[in-house]
One Martini backbone bead per residue (centre of mass of N, CA, C, O) as a GRO file, in nm:
protein
  340
    1MET     BB    1   0.148  -2.370   3.025
    2ARG     BB    2   0.314  -2.423   2.752
    3ARG     BB    3   0.199  -2.644   2.645
    4ALA     BB    4  -0.097  -2.613   2.665
    5ILE     BB    5  -0.064  -2.417   2.450
    6GLU     BB    6   0.046  -2.612   2.237
    7LEU     BB    7  -0.163  -2.759   2.189
    8ALA     BB    8  -0.415  -2.629   2.129
    9ALA     BB    9  -0.373  -2.436   1.867
   10PRO     BB   10  -0.436  -2.639   1.583
   11HIS     BB   11  -0.729  -2.616   1.662
   12ARG     BB   12  -1.040  -2.633   1.524
   13THR     BB   13  -1.366  -2.493   1.729
   14HIS     BB   14  -1.535  -2.339   1.659
   15PRO     BB   15  -1.738  -2.175   1.919
   16ASN     BB   16  -1.522  -2.289   2.064
   17PRO     BB   17  -1.245  -2.285   2.205
   18ARG     BB   18  -0.917  -2.306   2.294
   19VAL     BB   19  -0.796  -2.598   2.461
   20GLY     BB   20  -0.541  -2.687   2.720
   21ALA     BB   21  -0.417  -2.987   2.908
   22VAL     BB   22  -0.182  -3.021   3.201
   23ILE     BB   23  -0.079  -3.347   3.428
   24VAL     BB   24   0.074  -3.316   3.741
   25ASP     BB   25   0.220  -3.475   3.991
   26GLU     BB   26   0.380  -3.494   4.320
   27SER     BB   27   0.640  -3.535   4.111
   28GLY     BB   28   0.652  -3.355   3.834
   29GLN     BB   29   0.487  -3.565   3.652
   30VAL     BB   30   0.333  -3.630   3.321
   31VAL     BB   31   0.013  -3.782   3.342
   32GLY     BB   32  -0.133  -3.560   3.085
   33GLU     BB   33  -0.289  -3.478   2.785
   34GLY     BB   34  -0.470  -3.216   2.623
   35ALA     BB   35  -0.709  -3.145   2.352
   36HIS     BB   36  -0.967  -2.952   2.189
   37HIS     BB   37  -1.153  -3.051   1.869
   38GLY     BB   38  -1.466  -2.992   1.936
   39VAL     BB   39  -1.769  -2.997   1.874
   40GLY     BB   40  -1.873  -3.249   2.113
   41ARG     BB   41  -1.598  -3.280   2.232
   42PRO     BB   42  -1.392  -3.294   2.445
   43HIS     BB   43  -1.231  -3.181   2.709
   44ALA     BB   44  -0.948  -3.098   2.785
   45GLU     BB   45  -0.951  -3.218   3.052
   46VAL     BB   46  -1.078  -3.493   2.995
   47VAL     BB   47  -0.832  -3.604   2.834
   48ALA     BB   48  -0.652  -3.607   3.012
   49LEU     BB   49  -0.828  -3.733   3.284
   50THR     BB   50  -0.772  -4.008   3.082
   51GLU     BB   51  -0.447  -4.019   3.073
   52ALA     BB   52  -0.436  -4.048   3.393
   53ARG     BB   53  -0.664  -4.151   3.598
   54ASP     BB   54  -0.548  -4.226   3.893
   55GLN     BB   55  -0.294  -3.989   3.833
   56ALA     BB   56  -0.541  -3.751   3.945
   57ARG     BB   57  -0.497  -3.796   4.242
   58GLY     BB   58  -0.323  -3.530   4.379
   59SER     BB   59  -0.293  -3.274   4.153
   60THR     BB   60  -0.193  -3.095   3.839
   61LEU     BB   61  -0.400  -2.851   3.659
   62PHE     BB   62  -0.327  -2.719   3.326
   63VAL     BB   63  -0.559  -2.496   3.193
   64THR     BB   64  -0.614  -2.195   2.983
   65LEU     BB   65  -0.860  -2.229   3.090
   66GLU     BB   66  -1.137  -2.205   3.245
   67PRO     BB   67  -1.338  -2.414   3.351
   68CYS     BB   68  -1.660  -2.531   3.316
   69SER     BB   69  -1.993  -2.493   3.438
   70HIS     BB   70  -2.160  -2.566   3.241
   71GLN     BB   71  -2.451  -2.737   3.021
   72GLY     BB   72  -2.365  -2.879   2.731
   73GLU     BB   73  -2.282  -3.123   2.540
   74THR     BB   74  -2.068  -3.140   2.787
   75PRO     BB   75  -1.990  -3.148   3.098
   76PRO     BB   76  -1.845  -3.012   3.340
   77CYS     BB   77  -1.567  -2.972   3.435
   78ALA     BB   78  -1.536  -2.859   3.747
   79GLY     BB   79  -1.662  -3.112   3.828
   80THR     BB   80  -1.433  -3.350   3.681
   81VAL     BB   81  -1.201  -3.220   3.869
   82VAL     BB   82  -1.316  -3.302   4.132
   83GLU     BB   83  -1.384  -3.593   4.130
   84ALA     BB   84  -1.079  -3.690   4.090
   85GLY     BB   85  -0.909  -3.574   4.223
   86VAL     BB   86  -0.768  -3.279   4.213
   87ARG     BB   87  -0.603  -3.034   4.399
   88LYS     BB   88  -0.505  -2.853   4.125
   89VAL     BB   89  -0.544  -2.533   3.948
   90VAL     BB   90  -0.366  -2.375   3.687
   91ILE     BB   91  -0.480  -2.100   3.497
   92GLY     BB   92  -0.479  -1.860   3.225
   93ALA     BB   93  -0.733  -1.784   3.138
   94ILE     BB   94  -1.064  -1.619   3.190
   95ASP     BB   95  -1.354  -1.689   3.083
   96PRO     BB   96  -1.551  -1.439   2.932
   97ASP     BB   97  -1.836  -1.633   2.905
   98GLN     BB   98  -2.106  -1.550   3.145
   99ARG     BB   99  -2.151  -1.891   3.193
  100VAL     BB  100  -1.840  -1.864   3.356
  101SER     BB  101  -1.733  -1.650   3.475
  102GLY     BB  102  -1.559  -1.733   3.771
  103ALA     BB  103  -1.768  -2.000   3.861
  104GLY     BB  104  -1.496  -2.231   3.805
  105VAL     BB  105  -1.356  -2.111   4.008
  106ALA     BB  106  -1.575  -2.150   4.257
  107TRP     BB  107  -1.612  -2.469   4.228
  108LEU     BB  108  -1.352  -2.546   4.288
  109LYS     BB  109  -1.318  -2.378   4.601
  110ALA     BB  110  -1.580  -2.518   4.699
  111ALA     BB  111  -1.425  -2.816   4.687
  112GLY     BB  112  -1.131  -2.787   4.766
  113VAL     BB  113  -0.937  -2.623   4.534
  114GLU     BB  114  -0.649  -2.503   4.435
  115VAL     BB  115  -0.587  -2.199   4.291
  116GLU     BB  116  -0.456  -2.082   4.005
  117THR     BB  117  -0.438  -1.787   3.832
  118GLY     BB  118  -0.276  -1.591   3.508
  119VAL     BB  119  -0.114  -1.801   3.396
  120LEU     BB  120  -0.025  -1.703   3.071
  121ALA     BB  121  -0.259  -1.489   3.023
  122GLN     BB  122  -0.151  -1.365   2.715
  123GLU     BB  123  -0.093  -1.679   2.608
  124ALA     BB  124  -0.364  -1.774   2.629
  125GLU     BB  125  -0.521  -1.574   2.460
  126SER     BB  126  -0.358  -1.597   2.141
  127VAL     BB  127  -0.474  -1.894   2.092
  128ASP     BB  128  -0.791  -1.728   2.084
  129PRO     BB  129  -0.857  -1.441   1.994
  130ALA     BB  130  -1.192  -1.500   1.865
  131TYR     BB  131  -1.310  -1.555   2.118
  132PHE     BB  132  -1.229  -1.303   2.311
  133HIS     BB  133  -1.369  -1.134   2.159
  134HIS     BB  134  -1.680  -1.223   2.084
  135ARG     BB  135  -1.737  -1.261   2.424
  136ARG     BB  136  -1.676  -0.888   2.419
  137THR     BB  137  -1.901  -0.843   2.176
  138GLY     BB  138  -2.026  -1.058   1.905
  139LEU     BB  139  -1.798  -1.021   1.744
  140PRO     BB  140  -1.572  -1.116   1.473
  141LEU     BB  141  -1.271  -1.163   1.389
  142VAL     BB  142  -1.145  -0.901   1.192
  143THR     BB  143  -0.931  -0.933   0.897
  144LEU     BB  144  -0.767  -0.720   0.677
  145LYS     BB  145  -0.685  -0.812   0.338
  146VAL     BB  146  -0.398  -0.653   0.169
  147ALA     BB  147  -0.256  -0.583  -0.180
  148MET     BB  148  -0.037  -0.358  -0.244
  149THR     BB  149   0.118  -0.087  -0.359
  150LEU     BB  150   0.352   0.151  -0.269
  151ASP     BB  151   0.125   0.367  -0.362
  152GLY     BB  152  -0.148   0.228  -0.260
  153SER     BB  153  -0.289   0.028  -0.505
  154VAL     BB  154  -0.489  -0.254  -0.565
  155ALA     BB  155  -0.598  -0.116  -0.877
  156ALA     BB  156  -0.668  -0.067  -1.163
  157THR     BB  157  -0.895   0.130  -1.318
  158ASP     BB  158  -0.971  -0.187  -1.491
  159GLY     BB  159  -0.947  -0.408  -1.234
  160SER     BB  160  -0.622  -0.466  -1.234
  161SER     BB  161  -0.408  -0.721  -1.023
  162GLN     BB  162  -0.253  -0.936  -1.167
  163TRP     BB  163   0.049  -0.905  -0.996
  164ILE     BB  164   0.152  -0.685  -0.686
  165THR     BB  165   0.265  -0.954  -0.589
  166SER     BB  166   0.386  -1.274  -0.503
  167GLU     BB  167   0.398  -1.581  -0.439
  168GLU     BB  168   0.513  -1.584  -0.125
  169ALA     BB  169   0.279  -1.392  -0.046
  170ARG     BB  170   0.026  -1.527  -0.137
  171GLN     BB  171   0.103  -1.803   0.027
  172ASP     BB  172   0.073  -1.607   0.283
  173ALA     BB  173  -0.274  -1.598   0.258
  174HIS     BB  174  -0.312  -1.809   0.298
  175ARG     BB  175  -0.227  -1.934   0.530
  176LEU     BB  176  -0.443  -1.698   0.671
  177ARG     BB  177  -0.713  -1.838   0.551
  178ALA     BB  178  -0.640  -2.124   0.716
  179SER     BB  179  -0.653  -1.964   0.983
  180THR     BB  180  -0.981  -1.970   0.959
  181ASP     BB  181  -1.366  -1.936   0.899
  182ALA     BB  182  -1.371  -1.723   0.720
  183VAL     BB  183  -1.420  -1.574   0.387
  184VAL     BB  184  -1.444  -1.267   0.233
  185VAL     BB  185  -1.677  -1.084  -0.045
  186GLY     BB  186  -1.746  -0.904  -0.271
  187ALA     BB  187  -1.931  -0.845  -0.564
  188GLY     BB  188  -1.674  -0.735  -0.746
  189THR     BB  189  -1.500  -0.951  -0.673
  190PHE     BB  190  -1.673  -1.168  -0.804
  191ARG     BB  191  -1.724  -1.073  -1.068
  192ALA     BB  192  -1.372  -1.046  -1.129
  193ASP     BB  193  -1.217  -1.296  -1.050
  194ASP     BB  194  -1.358  -1.574  -0.934
  195PRO     BB  195  -1.337  -1.716  -0.643
  196LEU     BB  196  -1.292  -1.977  -0.406
  197LEU     BB  197  -1.197  -1.916  -0.117
  198THR     BB  198  -0.938  -2.097  -0.092
  199ALA     BB  199  -0.639  -2.295   0.087
  200ARG     BB  200  -0.353  -2.331  -0.120
  201VAL     BB  201  -0.209  -2.560   0.122
  202GLU     BB  202  -0.067  -2.773   0.301
  203GLY     BB  203  -0.309  -2.964   0.514
  204VAL     BB  204  -0.589  -2.888   0.467
  205GLU     BB  205  -0.887  -2.981   0.621
  206THR     BB  206  -1.057  -2.675   0.659
  207GLN     BB  207  -1.223  -2.471   0.477
  208PRO     BB  208  -1.327  -2.131   0.462
  209VAL     BB  209  -1.593  -2.013   0.437
  210PRO     BB  210  -1.787  -1.868   0.200
  211VAL     BB  211  -1.853  -1.568   0.106
  212VAL     BB  212  -2.087  -1.320  -0.025
  213VAL     BB  213  -2.157  -1.010  -0.031
  214ALA     BB  214  -2.478  -0.862  -0.168
  215GLY     BB  215  -2.593  -0.617  -0.383
  216ARG     BB  216  -2.774  -0.528  -0.561
  217GLN     BB  217  -2.742  -0.696  -0.770
  218SER     BB  218  -2.715  -0.975  -0.882
  219LEU     BB  219  -2.556  -1.314  -0.932
  220PRO     BB  220  -2.360  -1.485  -1.112
  221ILE     BB  221  -2.393  -1.832  -1.204
  222ASP     BB  222  -2.092  -1.893  -1.338
  223ARG     BB  223  -1.926  -1.925  -1.057
  224ARG     BB  224  -1.687  -2.132  -0.838
  225ILE     BB  225  -1.833  -2.077  -0.585
  226TRP     BB  226  -2.075  -2.236  -0.597
  227GLU     BB  227  -1.970  -2.527  -0.569
  228ARG     BB  228  -1.913  -2.447  -0.236
  229SER     BB  229  -2.159  -2.323  -0.061
  230PRO     BB  230  -2.207  -2.027  -0.019
  231LEU     BB  231  -2.212  -1.738   0.182
  232VAL     BB  232  -2.506  -1.513   0.123
  233ILE     BB  233  -2.506  -1.172   0.219
  234SER     BB  234  -2.817  -0.940   0.236
  235ALA     BB  235  -3.081  -0.725   0.187
  236ARG     BB  236  -3.234  -0.942   0.033
  237PRO     BB  237  -3.343  -1.163  -0.074
  238LEU     BB  238  -3.218  -1.393  -0.276
  239GLY     BB  239  -3.104  -1.618  -0.590
  240VAL     BB  240  -2.922  -1.939  -0.595
  241PRO     BB  241  -2.728  -2.176  -0.670
  242SER     BB  242  -2.571  -2.218  -0.386
  243GLY     BB  243  -2.667  -2.218  -0.069
  244GLU     BB  244  -2.680  -1.951   0.191
  245VAL     BB  245  -2.929  -1.691   0.251
  246VAL     BB  246  -2.892  -1.370   0.463
  247VAL     BB  247  -3.087  -1.185   0.585
  248VAL     BB  248  -2.992  -0.837   0.660
  249GLY     BB  249  -2.976  -0.517   0.759
  250GLY     BB  250  -3.028  -0.245   0.522
  251ASP     BB  251  -2.965  -0.106   0.200
  252ASP     BB  252  -2.951  -0.144  -0.102
  253GLU     BB  253  -2.646  -0.182  -0.129
  254TRP     BB  254  -2.623  -0.285   0.159
  255PRO     BB  255  -2.527  -0.490   0.410
  256ASP     BB  256  -2.486  -0.434   0.724
  257PRO     BB  257  -2.207  -0.469   0.915
  258VAL     BB  258  -2.293  -0.597   1.194
  259LYS     BB  259  -2.500  -0.789   1.100
  260SER     BB  260  -2.279  -0.946   0.914
  261ALA     BB  261  -2.115  -1.041   1.156
  262GLN     BB  262  -2.332  -1.148   1.334
  263ALA     BB  263  -2.367  -1.385   1.157
  264LEU     BB  264  -2.112  -1.512   1.134
  265ALA     BB  265  -2.092  -1.590   1.435
  266ASP     BB  266  -2.366  -1.734   1.489
  267ARG     BB  267  -2.210  -1.989   1.281
  268GLY     BB  268  -1.919  -1.964   1.439
  269LEU     BB  269  -1.782  -1.763   1.297
  270LEU     BB  270  -1.512  -1.589   1.421
  271ASP     BB  271  -1.287  -1.593   1.215
  272VAL     BB  272  -1.205  -1.330   0.963
  273LEU     BB  273  -1.198  -1.308   0.668
  274LEU     BB  274  -1.094  -0.982   0.471
  275GLU     BB  275  -1.139  -0.898   0.063
  276GLY     BB  276  -1.247  -0.744  -0.012
  277GLY     BB  277  -1.322  -0.430  -0.194
  278PRO     BB  278  -1.352  -0.127  -0.133
  279GLN     BB  279  -1.607  -0.075  -0.055
  280LEU     BB  280  -1.651  -0.327   0.155
  281THR     BB  281  -1.447  -0.251   0.328
  282GLY     BB  282  -1.549   0.115   0.393
  283ALA     BB  283  -1.798  -0.049   0.539
  284TRP     BB  284  -1.669  -0.173   0.791
  285TRP     BB  285  -1.444   0.043   0.878
  286ARG     BB  286  -1.665   0.242   0.980
  287ALA     BB  287  -1.835   0.022   1.118
  288GLY     BB  288  -1.569  -0.148   1.335
  289VAL     BB  289  -1.510  -0.421   1.277
  290VAL     BB  290  -1.193  -0.410   1.217
  291SER     BB  291  -0.928  -0.513   1.420
  292ARG     BB  292  -0.727  -0.598   1.159
  293GLY     BB  293  -0.412  -0.632   0.992
  294VAL     BB  294  -0.294  -0.719   0.621
  295ILE     BB  295  -0.018  -0.608   0.459
  296TYR     BB  296   0.080  -0.661   0.110
  297VAL     BB  297   0.386  -0.464  -0.025
  298GLY     BB  298   0.471  -0.415  -0.374
  299PRO     BB  299   0.761  -0.338  -0.529
  300ARG     BB  300   0.543  -0.159  -0.710
  301MET     BB  301   0.412   0.138  -0.916
  302ALA     BB  302   0.197   0.294  -1.026
  303GLY     BB  303   0.178   0.625  -1.120
  304GLY     BB  304  -0.117   0.663  -1.001
  305ARG     BB  305  -0.484   0.671  -1.021
  306GLY     BB  306  -0.598   0.427  -0.855
  307MET     BB  307  -0.738   0.177  -0.581
  308ALA     BB  308  -0.807   0.199  -0.312
  309PRO     BB  309  -0.863   0.002  -0.054
  310ILE     BB  310  -1.038   0.260   0.069
  311GLU     BB  311  -1.355   0.402   0.053
  312GLY     BB  312  -1.350   0.747   0.016
  313ASP     BB  313  -1.355   0.980   0.228
  314PHE     BB  314  -1.082   1.207   0.296
  315ALA     BB  315  -1.089   1.513   0.470
  316THR     BB  316  -0.981   1.450   0.803
  317MET     BB  317  -0.762   1.346   1.009
  318ALA     BB  318  -1.012   1.254   1.235
  319GLN     BB  319  -1.079   0.999   1.027
  320SER     BB  320  -0.821   0.883   1.169
  321SER     BB  321  -0.686   0.568   1.258
  322GLY     BB  322  -0.521   0.417   1.511
  323VAL     BB  323  -0.218   0.176   1.567
  324ASN     BB  324  -0.085  -0.140   1.621
  325ILE     BB  325   0.230  -0.259   1.473
  326ASN     BB  326   0.334  -0.614   1.526
  327ASP     BB  327   0.454  -0.680   1.215
  328VAL     BB  328   0.757  -0.658   1.033
  329ARG     BB  329   0.802  -0.856   0.705
  330MET     BB  330   0.987  -1.019   0.479
  331VAL     BB  331   0.781  -1.185   0.139
  332GLY     BB  332   1.016  -1.208  -0.033
  333PRO     BB  333   0.974  -0.901  -0.173
  334ASP     BB  334   0.790  -0.852   0.034
  335ILE     BB  335   0.553  -0.634   0.264
  336ARG     BB  336   0.482  -0.722   0.591
  337ILE     BB  337   0.160  -0.570   0.772
  338GLU     BB  338   0.079  -0.600   1.115
  339PHE     BB  339  -0.265  -0.527   1.251
  340GLU     BB  340  -0.479  -0.308   1.569
   0.00000   0.00000   0.00000
């Protein structure tokens, strides 16, 4: 199962899940393995079965996610596994998708295949947390990224923020971008920083989709992001030089955060990095669509009142939210804190 998880991890498959599979013959030898590589491509079980060929008969299949039982762009994997003569299927995590959940297991058992579930289930789920989050909530997994001073400012009052953190921290943030489907900023960041929203690290084959959440004002047409045909989310129809405008409900200031997040998920963008300024971050945080975060704390004191990471009043402790801190480490001279 650990090998199946390892096979699944590198691939960008959304809106489909990352899945890995390993086939072991009756003598305990690996005779086939594979992973799903993306929409319209063969599923992991099929890749492994194709490699195993006749040796699949009487074998044990280890797969990170319950084999699918519905017809999508490819046939149901549960039926393919049965036809191949697999004797036993060992499953990491049950698929939370309502079209599958438990039905794949039932199909296999009805055909006389021995099934074992829950093997390294947590590790199997952690290979693609965005998929599981989306299938359970209908929302993408939104990660908040913040770079701030030791005393909690993300920028000075004049808007300057370059550079609070070191080159090492910025490279780490680019690796974070590279692992996501989309990077989201608000109109203020779009105007002030003129970001490209690319992941500038070696080996990136697919760049995250750039997303701009528009406010009340029109967006400047002389920004570099238009070279990348961004997705623009707006509360009203909007003319833009390139890309796609998605109109969702909202008020005069901002599109509704939940509807904005749902619009991203509807386009298969399940793993979302929120890099918006304090105003957008505050709106998305208060709407409850942020699930986790990565905070980079630079070795720098602002020494006064600058811009806080999240805009809005903090009137009482009852407004605060408890989080789990999962990781704290040094990245160059900076501290990296990961929470959910």
